């Protein structure tokens, strides 16, 4: 008996969504048709009263999955608008086709490089196949929420911390693909997945801030050293030009004096060449 149950479950796993629905939309049998015919006769006889129980209305964004004696009557859901059911044998389930969004609770995840982070996100999905969402899963909304949590943990567990912080779009796309494939038999279409926040431990935040500050200081020292080197090369070239023409040094003196005088200093130190001073000393 257990072997037969296992074989039946494996067979169901291998069946597609259409096959599962087809299995549920089988024949009612002789007894079933007799009850349906009897219910139809009863409805016709008491039509002024039963008409209010036979006509049902669903909104534009809803669809109705009709069960007749426990079996799905058609592969296509009814609606929107007015549809007809038999009051004694038929029942229906309304399915909302609008997009639903929900937050994924913060998940404590151990990344591939053994760092613990807390990640949360948001998922947008809608019912793509009303019959599959009713016949193949007991609660499609709740099942999708649980699957989103486990998928988030599984996807982020294969990523490094740097990838989690920098490649959010790729992680969201991977989650959407995995969720969409897993919920296809449930009649669910996952439209969008977003990673909202990645929370790091306080000690790790301090360590990363210290590392970034040290990297900035190292770059600043390198830039300052490169500036000193370029300045020394420019001074060397200037000294070679001045050495070729002694009068250039006098012009530089005058430019320096002009710069000092523009600042309105009370004391001006004017350098004089030694050959001029020696001329006055001989006199």
PDB file of C-alpha atoms in Angstrom, residues 236-253 273 275:
ATOM      1  CA  UNK A 236      64.049  71.991 -11.774  1.00  0.00           C
ATOM      2  CA  UNK A 237      63.022  73.036 -15.274  1.00  0.00           C
ATOM      3  CA  UNK A 238      62.501  76.637 -14.087  1.00  0.00           C
ATOM      4  CA  UNK A 239      65.964  76.741 -12.504  1.00  0.00           C
ATOM      5  CA  UNK A 240      67.515  75.573 -15.755  1.00  0.00           C
ATOM      6  CA  UNK A 241      65.754  78.368 -17.663  1.00  0.00           C
ATOM      7  CA  UNK A 242      66.827  81.019 -15.151  1.00  0.00           C
ATOM      8  CA  UNK A 243      70.416  79.731 -15.214  1.00  0.00           C
ATOM      9  CA  UNK A 244      70.587  80.323 -18.969  1.00  0.00           C
ATOM     10  CA  UNK A 245      69.596  84.017 -18.620  1.00  0.00           C
ATOM     11  CA  UNK A 246      70.696  86.000 -15.493  1.00  0.00           C
ATOM     12  CA  UNK A 247      68.244  88.788 -16.301  1.00  0.00           C
ATOM     13  CA  UNK A 248      65.391  86.334 -15.806  1.00  0.00           C
ATOM     14  CA  UNK A 249      66.265  86.210 -12.112  1.00  0.00           C
ATOM     15  CA  UNK A 250      65.878  89.995 -11.853  1.00  0.00           C
ATOM     16  CA  UNK A 251      62.459  89.774 -13.502  1.00  0.00           C
ATOM     17  CA  UNK A 252      61.486  87.110 -11.008  1.00  0.00           C
ATOM     18  CA  UNK A 253      62.542  89.428  -8.168  1.00  0.00           C
ATOM     19  CA  UNK A 273      71.955  90.824  -5.971  1.00  0.00           C
ATOM     20  CA  UNK A 275      77.116  92.355  -7.467  1.00  0.00           C
TER      21      UNK A 275
END
